[in-house]
Coordinates of C-alpha atoms in Angstrom, one line a residue:
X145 CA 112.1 -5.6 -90.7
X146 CA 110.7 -8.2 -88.5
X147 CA 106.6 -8.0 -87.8
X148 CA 105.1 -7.4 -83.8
X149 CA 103.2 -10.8 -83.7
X150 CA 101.1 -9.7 -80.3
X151 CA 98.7 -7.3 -81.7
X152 CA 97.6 -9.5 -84.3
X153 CA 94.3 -11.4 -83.1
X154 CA 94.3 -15.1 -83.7
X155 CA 92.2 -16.6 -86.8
X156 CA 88.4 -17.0 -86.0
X157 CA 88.8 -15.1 -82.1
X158 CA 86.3 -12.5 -81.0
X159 CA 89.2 -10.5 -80.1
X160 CA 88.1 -8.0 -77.3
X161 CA 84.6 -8.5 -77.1
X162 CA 84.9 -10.7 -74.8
X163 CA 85.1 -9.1 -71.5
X164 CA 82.3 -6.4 -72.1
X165 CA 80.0 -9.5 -73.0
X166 CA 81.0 -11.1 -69.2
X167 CA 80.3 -8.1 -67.9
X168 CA 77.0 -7.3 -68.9
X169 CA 76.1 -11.0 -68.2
X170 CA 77.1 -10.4 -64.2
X171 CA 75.2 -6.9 -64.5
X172 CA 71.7 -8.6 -65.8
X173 CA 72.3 -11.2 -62.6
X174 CA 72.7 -7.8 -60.3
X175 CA 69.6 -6.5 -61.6
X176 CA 67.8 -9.5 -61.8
X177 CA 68.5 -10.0 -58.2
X178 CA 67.8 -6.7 -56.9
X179 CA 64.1 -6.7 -58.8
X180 CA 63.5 -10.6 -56.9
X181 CA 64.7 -8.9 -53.8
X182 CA 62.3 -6.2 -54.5
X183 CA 59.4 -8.0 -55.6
X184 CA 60.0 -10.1 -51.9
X185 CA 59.8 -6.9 -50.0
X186 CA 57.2 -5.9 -51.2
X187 CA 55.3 -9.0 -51.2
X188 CA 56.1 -9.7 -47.5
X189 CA 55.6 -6.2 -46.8
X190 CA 51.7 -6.6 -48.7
X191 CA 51.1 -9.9 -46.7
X192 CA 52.1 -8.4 -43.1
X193 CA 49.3 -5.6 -44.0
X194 CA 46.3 -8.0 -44.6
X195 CA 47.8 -10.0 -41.5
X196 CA 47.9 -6.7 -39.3
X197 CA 44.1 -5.6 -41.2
X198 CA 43.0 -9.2 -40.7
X199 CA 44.1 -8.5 -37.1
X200 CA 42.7 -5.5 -36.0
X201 CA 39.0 -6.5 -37.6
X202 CA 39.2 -9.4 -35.4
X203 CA 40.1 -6.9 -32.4
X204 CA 37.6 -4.5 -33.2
X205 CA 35.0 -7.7 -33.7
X206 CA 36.0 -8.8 -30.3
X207 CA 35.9 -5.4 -28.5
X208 CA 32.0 -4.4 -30.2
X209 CA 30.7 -8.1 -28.8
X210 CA 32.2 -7.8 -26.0
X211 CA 30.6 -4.1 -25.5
X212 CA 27.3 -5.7 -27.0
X213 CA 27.9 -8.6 -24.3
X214 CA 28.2 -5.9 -21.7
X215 CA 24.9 -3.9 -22.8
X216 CA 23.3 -7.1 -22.4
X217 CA 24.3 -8.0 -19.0
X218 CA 23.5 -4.7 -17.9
X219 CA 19.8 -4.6 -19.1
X220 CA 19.3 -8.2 -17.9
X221 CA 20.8 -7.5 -14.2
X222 CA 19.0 -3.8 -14.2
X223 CA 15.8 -6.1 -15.2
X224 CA 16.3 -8.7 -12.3
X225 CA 16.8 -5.2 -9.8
X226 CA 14.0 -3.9 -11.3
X227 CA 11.9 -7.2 -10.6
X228 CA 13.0 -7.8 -6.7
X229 CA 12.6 -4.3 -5.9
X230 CA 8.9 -4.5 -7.0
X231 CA 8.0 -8.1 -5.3
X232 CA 9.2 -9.2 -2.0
X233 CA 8.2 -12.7 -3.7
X234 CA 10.9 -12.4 -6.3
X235 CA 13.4 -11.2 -3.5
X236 CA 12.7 -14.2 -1.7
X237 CA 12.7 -16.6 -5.0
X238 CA 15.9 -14.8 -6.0
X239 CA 17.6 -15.5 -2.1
X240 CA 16.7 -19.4 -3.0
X241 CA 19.1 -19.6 -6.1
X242 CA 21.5 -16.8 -5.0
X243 CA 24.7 -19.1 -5.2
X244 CA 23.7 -19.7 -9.0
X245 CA 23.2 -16.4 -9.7
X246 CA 25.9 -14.7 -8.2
X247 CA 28.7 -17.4 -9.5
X248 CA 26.8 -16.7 -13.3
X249 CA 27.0 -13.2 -12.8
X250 CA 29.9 -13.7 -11.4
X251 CA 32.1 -15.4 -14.5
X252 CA 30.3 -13.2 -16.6
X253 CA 32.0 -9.8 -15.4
X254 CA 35.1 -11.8 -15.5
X255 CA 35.1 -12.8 -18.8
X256 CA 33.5 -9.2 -19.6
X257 CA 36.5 -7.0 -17.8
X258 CA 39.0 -9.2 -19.5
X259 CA 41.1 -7.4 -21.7
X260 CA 42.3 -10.1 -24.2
X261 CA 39.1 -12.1 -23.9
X262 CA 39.2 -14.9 -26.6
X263 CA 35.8 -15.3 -29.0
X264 CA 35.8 -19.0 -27.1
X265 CA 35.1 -17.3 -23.3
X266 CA 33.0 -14.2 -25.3
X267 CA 30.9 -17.0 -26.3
X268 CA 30.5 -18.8 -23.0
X269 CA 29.9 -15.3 -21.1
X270 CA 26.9 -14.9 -24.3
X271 CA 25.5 -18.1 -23.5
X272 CA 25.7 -17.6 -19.1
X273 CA 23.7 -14.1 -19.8
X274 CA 20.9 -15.8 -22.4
X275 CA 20.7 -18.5 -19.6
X276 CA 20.1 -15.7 -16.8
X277 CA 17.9 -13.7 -19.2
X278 CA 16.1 -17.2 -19.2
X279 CA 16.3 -17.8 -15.5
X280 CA 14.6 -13.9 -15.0
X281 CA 11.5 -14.7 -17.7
X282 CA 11.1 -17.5 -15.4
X283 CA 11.4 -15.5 -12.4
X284 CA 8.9 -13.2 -14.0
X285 CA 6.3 -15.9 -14.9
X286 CA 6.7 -17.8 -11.2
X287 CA 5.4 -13.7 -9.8
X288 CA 2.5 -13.6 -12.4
X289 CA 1.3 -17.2 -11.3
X290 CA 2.1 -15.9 -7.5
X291 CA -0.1 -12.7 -8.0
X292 CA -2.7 -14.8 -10.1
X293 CA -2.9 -16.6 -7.0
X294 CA -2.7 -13.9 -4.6
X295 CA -5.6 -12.4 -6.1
X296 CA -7.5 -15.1 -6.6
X297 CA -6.8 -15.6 -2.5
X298 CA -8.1 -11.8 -2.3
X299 CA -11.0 -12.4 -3.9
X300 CA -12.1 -15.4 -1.8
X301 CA -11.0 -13.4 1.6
X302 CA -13.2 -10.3 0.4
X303 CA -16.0 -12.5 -0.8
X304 CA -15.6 -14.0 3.1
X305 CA -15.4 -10.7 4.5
X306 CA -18.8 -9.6 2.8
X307 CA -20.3 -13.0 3.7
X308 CA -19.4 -12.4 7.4
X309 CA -19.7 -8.4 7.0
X310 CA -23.3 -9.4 5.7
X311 CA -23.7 -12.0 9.0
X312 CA -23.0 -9.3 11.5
X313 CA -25.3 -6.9 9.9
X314 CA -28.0 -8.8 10.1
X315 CA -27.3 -10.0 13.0
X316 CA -26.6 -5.9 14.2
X317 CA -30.0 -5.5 12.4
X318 CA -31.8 -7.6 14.6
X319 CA -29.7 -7.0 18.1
X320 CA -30.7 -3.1 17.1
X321 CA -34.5 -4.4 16.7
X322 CA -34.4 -6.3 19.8
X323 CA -32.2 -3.5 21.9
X324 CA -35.5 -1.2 20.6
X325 CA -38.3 -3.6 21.3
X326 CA -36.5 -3.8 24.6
X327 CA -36.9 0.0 25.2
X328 CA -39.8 1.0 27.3
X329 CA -42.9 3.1 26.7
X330 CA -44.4 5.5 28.6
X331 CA -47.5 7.1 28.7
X332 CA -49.9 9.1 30.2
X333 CA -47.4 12.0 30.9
X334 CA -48.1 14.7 33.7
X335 CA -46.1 17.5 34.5
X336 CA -47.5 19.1 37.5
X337 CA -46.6 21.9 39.8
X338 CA -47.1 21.2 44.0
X339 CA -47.7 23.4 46.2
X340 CA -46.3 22.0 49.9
X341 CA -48.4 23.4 52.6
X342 CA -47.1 24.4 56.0
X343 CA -49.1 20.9 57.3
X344 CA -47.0 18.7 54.7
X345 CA -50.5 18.7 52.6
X346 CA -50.0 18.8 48.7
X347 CA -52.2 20.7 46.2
X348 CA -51.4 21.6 42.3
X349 CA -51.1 24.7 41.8
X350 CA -51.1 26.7 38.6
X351 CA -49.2 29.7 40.1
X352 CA -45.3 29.8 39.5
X353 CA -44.7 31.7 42.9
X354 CA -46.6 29.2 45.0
X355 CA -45.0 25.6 43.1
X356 CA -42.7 24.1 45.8
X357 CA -41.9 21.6 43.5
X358 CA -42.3 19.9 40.1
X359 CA -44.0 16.2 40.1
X360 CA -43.9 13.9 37.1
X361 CA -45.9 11.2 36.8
X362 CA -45.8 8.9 33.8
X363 CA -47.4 5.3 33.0
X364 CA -44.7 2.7 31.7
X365 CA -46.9 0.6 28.8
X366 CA -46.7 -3.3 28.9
X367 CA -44.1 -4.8 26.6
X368 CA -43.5 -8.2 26.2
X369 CA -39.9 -8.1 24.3
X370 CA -38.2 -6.2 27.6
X371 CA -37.0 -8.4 30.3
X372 CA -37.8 -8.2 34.0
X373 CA -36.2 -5.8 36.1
X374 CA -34.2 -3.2 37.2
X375 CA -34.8 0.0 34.2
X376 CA -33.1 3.4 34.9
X377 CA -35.2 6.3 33.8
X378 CA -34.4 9.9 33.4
X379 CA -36.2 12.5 33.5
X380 CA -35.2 16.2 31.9
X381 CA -37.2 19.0 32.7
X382 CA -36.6 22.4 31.2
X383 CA -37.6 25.6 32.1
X384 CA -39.3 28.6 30.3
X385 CA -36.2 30.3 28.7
X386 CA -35.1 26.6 27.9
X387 CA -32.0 26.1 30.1
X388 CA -32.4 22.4 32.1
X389 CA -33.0 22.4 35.7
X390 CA -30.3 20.0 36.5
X391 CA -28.3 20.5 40.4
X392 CA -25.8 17.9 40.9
X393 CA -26.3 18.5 44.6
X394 CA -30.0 17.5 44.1
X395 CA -28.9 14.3 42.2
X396 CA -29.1 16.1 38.6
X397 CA -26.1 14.3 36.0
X398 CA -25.7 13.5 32.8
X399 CA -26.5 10.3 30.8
X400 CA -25.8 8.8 27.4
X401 CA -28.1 9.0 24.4
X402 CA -28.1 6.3 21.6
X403 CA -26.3 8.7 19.8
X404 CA -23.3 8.6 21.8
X405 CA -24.3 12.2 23.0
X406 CA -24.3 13.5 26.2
X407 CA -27.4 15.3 27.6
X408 CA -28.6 16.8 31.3
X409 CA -31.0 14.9 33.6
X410 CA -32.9 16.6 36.4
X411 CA -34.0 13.7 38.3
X412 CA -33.5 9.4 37.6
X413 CA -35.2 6.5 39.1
X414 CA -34.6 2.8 39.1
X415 CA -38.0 1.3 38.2
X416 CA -38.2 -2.6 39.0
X417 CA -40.2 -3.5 35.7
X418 CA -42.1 -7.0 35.1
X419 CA -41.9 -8.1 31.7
X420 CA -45.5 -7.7 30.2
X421 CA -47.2 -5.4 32.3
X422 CA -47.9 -2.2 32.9
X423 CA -46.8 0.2 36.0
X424 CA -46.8 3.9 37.0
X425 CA -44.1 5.8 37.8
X426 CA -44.0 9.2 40.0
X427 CA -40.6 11.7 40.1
X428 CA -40.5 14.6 42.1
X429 CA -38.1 17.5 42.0
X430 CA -37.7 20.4 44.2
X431 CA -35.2 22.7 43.4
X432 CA -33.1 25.6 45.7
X433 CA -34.5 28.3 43.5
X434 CA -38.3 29.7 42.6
X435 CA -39.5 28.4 39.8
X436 CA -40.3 31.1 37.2
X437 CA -43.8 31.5 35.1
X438 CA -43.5 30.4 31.5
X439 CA -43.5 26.9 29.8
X440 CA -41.8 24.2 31.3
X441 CA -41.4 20.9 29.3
X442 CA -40.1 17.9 30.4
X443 CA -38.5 14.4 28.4
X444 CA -38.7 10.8 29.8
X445 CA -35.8 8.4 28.4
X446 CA -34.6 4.8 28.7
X447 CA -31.8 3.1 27.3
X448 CA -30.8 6.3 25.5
X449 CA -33.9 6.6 23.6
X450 CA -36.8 9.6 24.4
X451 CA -39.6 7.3 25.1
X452 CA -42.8 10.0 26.0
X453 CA -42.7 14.0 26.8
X454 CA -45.3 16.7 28.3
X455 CA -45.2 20.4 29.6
X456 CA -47.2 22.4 31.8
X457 CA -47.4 26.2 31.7
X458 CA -47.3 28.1 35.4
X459 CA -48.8 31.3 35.8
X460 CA -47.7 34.5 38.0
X461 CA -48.7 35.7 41.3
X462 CA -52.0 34.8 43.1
X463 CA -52.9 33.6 46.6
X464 CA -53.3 30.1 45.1

């Protein structure tokens, strides 16, 4: 009986090992490829994170200057408002550099509203707003040298307003002094009632019903201050109940006191005084009504100013 040669392995041959040991040999590559592919993943997948942190610091680093920019801006232009609205000299300083201004403020909101501003233009609008915070201190120390000024000026215009202030009052002073050395004097003051008889002869009288008519006589004392000439004197009788006896139609009026008052004259005369000497003076006044008993008084004035007064008391009834 012949042998079957084919199922007998060769001398010295593995035999059927061989396959299995190929196999697991391409398996280990498989697996060894699918942990490099792995490991890459996740390596790339790692490094993409820190790019996309790395990233969004930077945005968020961008977006907080460029909010602390903003802030900035804001306080310096609310500071420059601030500054013209309380000085018309810094509104006017201001108007001489307003092209330089408004182009600075000007690049500055545009760098500011930009959306994708780079740190490179977030650090050119930071150093335009420190140069306008600078440009505003000086602003601010031109006013304070302005007002330093102004009230320096101030001073010297009030110390010039006293000095001239102080000029007119003495010179008021002594226009007053002369004004009441100027006013007249008088003396020697008679109120006296007349009796007219049918014959045109005068007598006093001491009887209310028989005065016709009042007669005031008065001496005007020398003064040597008061100019020659024309003086207006007033006289202003009153009667017993103390009512004036004043009738416009008689030439009564009214004249002006120092004070700036009014008061009620009976009668006036225009006395043509000589500087120096001394004159008398006479004033009559007969009135459309019969004079009552009682106490009459009467007031001289000139230039405003009471300068003498007297009375006289008439009696009732009797033939004289």
């Amino acid at each position: 009986m012949t042998e079957n040669t084919f199922n007998t392995p060769a001398p010295g041959s593995p035999g059927p090992e061989k396959p299995r040991s190929r196999n697991l040999l391409i398996y280990g590559i498989l697996i060894a490829a699918l942990a490099g592919t792995w490991i890459y993943m996740f390596y790339d997948k790692s490094k993409s994170s820190e790019i996309v942190t790395s990233q969004k610091i930077q945005i968020d680093s961008i977006s907080s200057s460029r909010d602390a920019l903003e802030q900035d801006f804001n306080a310096a232009n609310a500071r420059l408002d601030d500054l013209i609205s309380q000085n018309t000299r810094m509104d006017s300083l201001v108007k001489t550099k307003d092209k330089e201004i408004q182009d600075m403020k000007a690049r500055i909101s545009s760098i500011l509203t930009k959306k994708n501003a780079t740190a490179a233009e977030l650090a050119e609008a930071r150093r335009l707003i420190e140069q306008l915070k600078s440009n505003i201190e000086g602003y601010q120390q031109t006013i304070e040298r302005l007002e330093g000024e102004k009230i320096v000026l101030a001073g010297e215009r009030d110390y010039a307003r006293k000095e001239r202030d102080s000029v007119t009052t003495v010179k008021d002073s002594l226009g007053k002094k002369v004004e009441l050395g100027s006013v007249l004097h008088a003396s020697n003051i008679r109120l006296e009632p007349i009796r007219v008889k049918g014959n045109g002869k005068e007598i006093a009288t001491t009887k209310a019903k028989r005065a016709d008519m009042m007669r005031v006589e008065f001496d005007l004392d020398d003064n040597r201050i008061a100019p020659t000439g024309d003086k207006e004197i007033f006289v202003a009788i009153s009667a017993p109940d103390g009512s004036p006896l004043a009738v416009e139609a008689l030439g009564s009026g009214r004249f002006t006191l120092e004070d700036g008052t009014e008061k009620l004259y009976t009668a006036k005369k225009t006395v043509a005084y000589v500087q120096g000497q001394k004159q008398s003076v006479t004033m009559d006044w007969k009135q459309n009504s019969d004079f009552k008993p009682g106490d009459y008084g009467v007031e001289i004035y000139h230039n405003g100013y009471k300068i003498g007064q007297g009375k006289v008391t008439l009696k009732k009834g009797g033939l004289f």
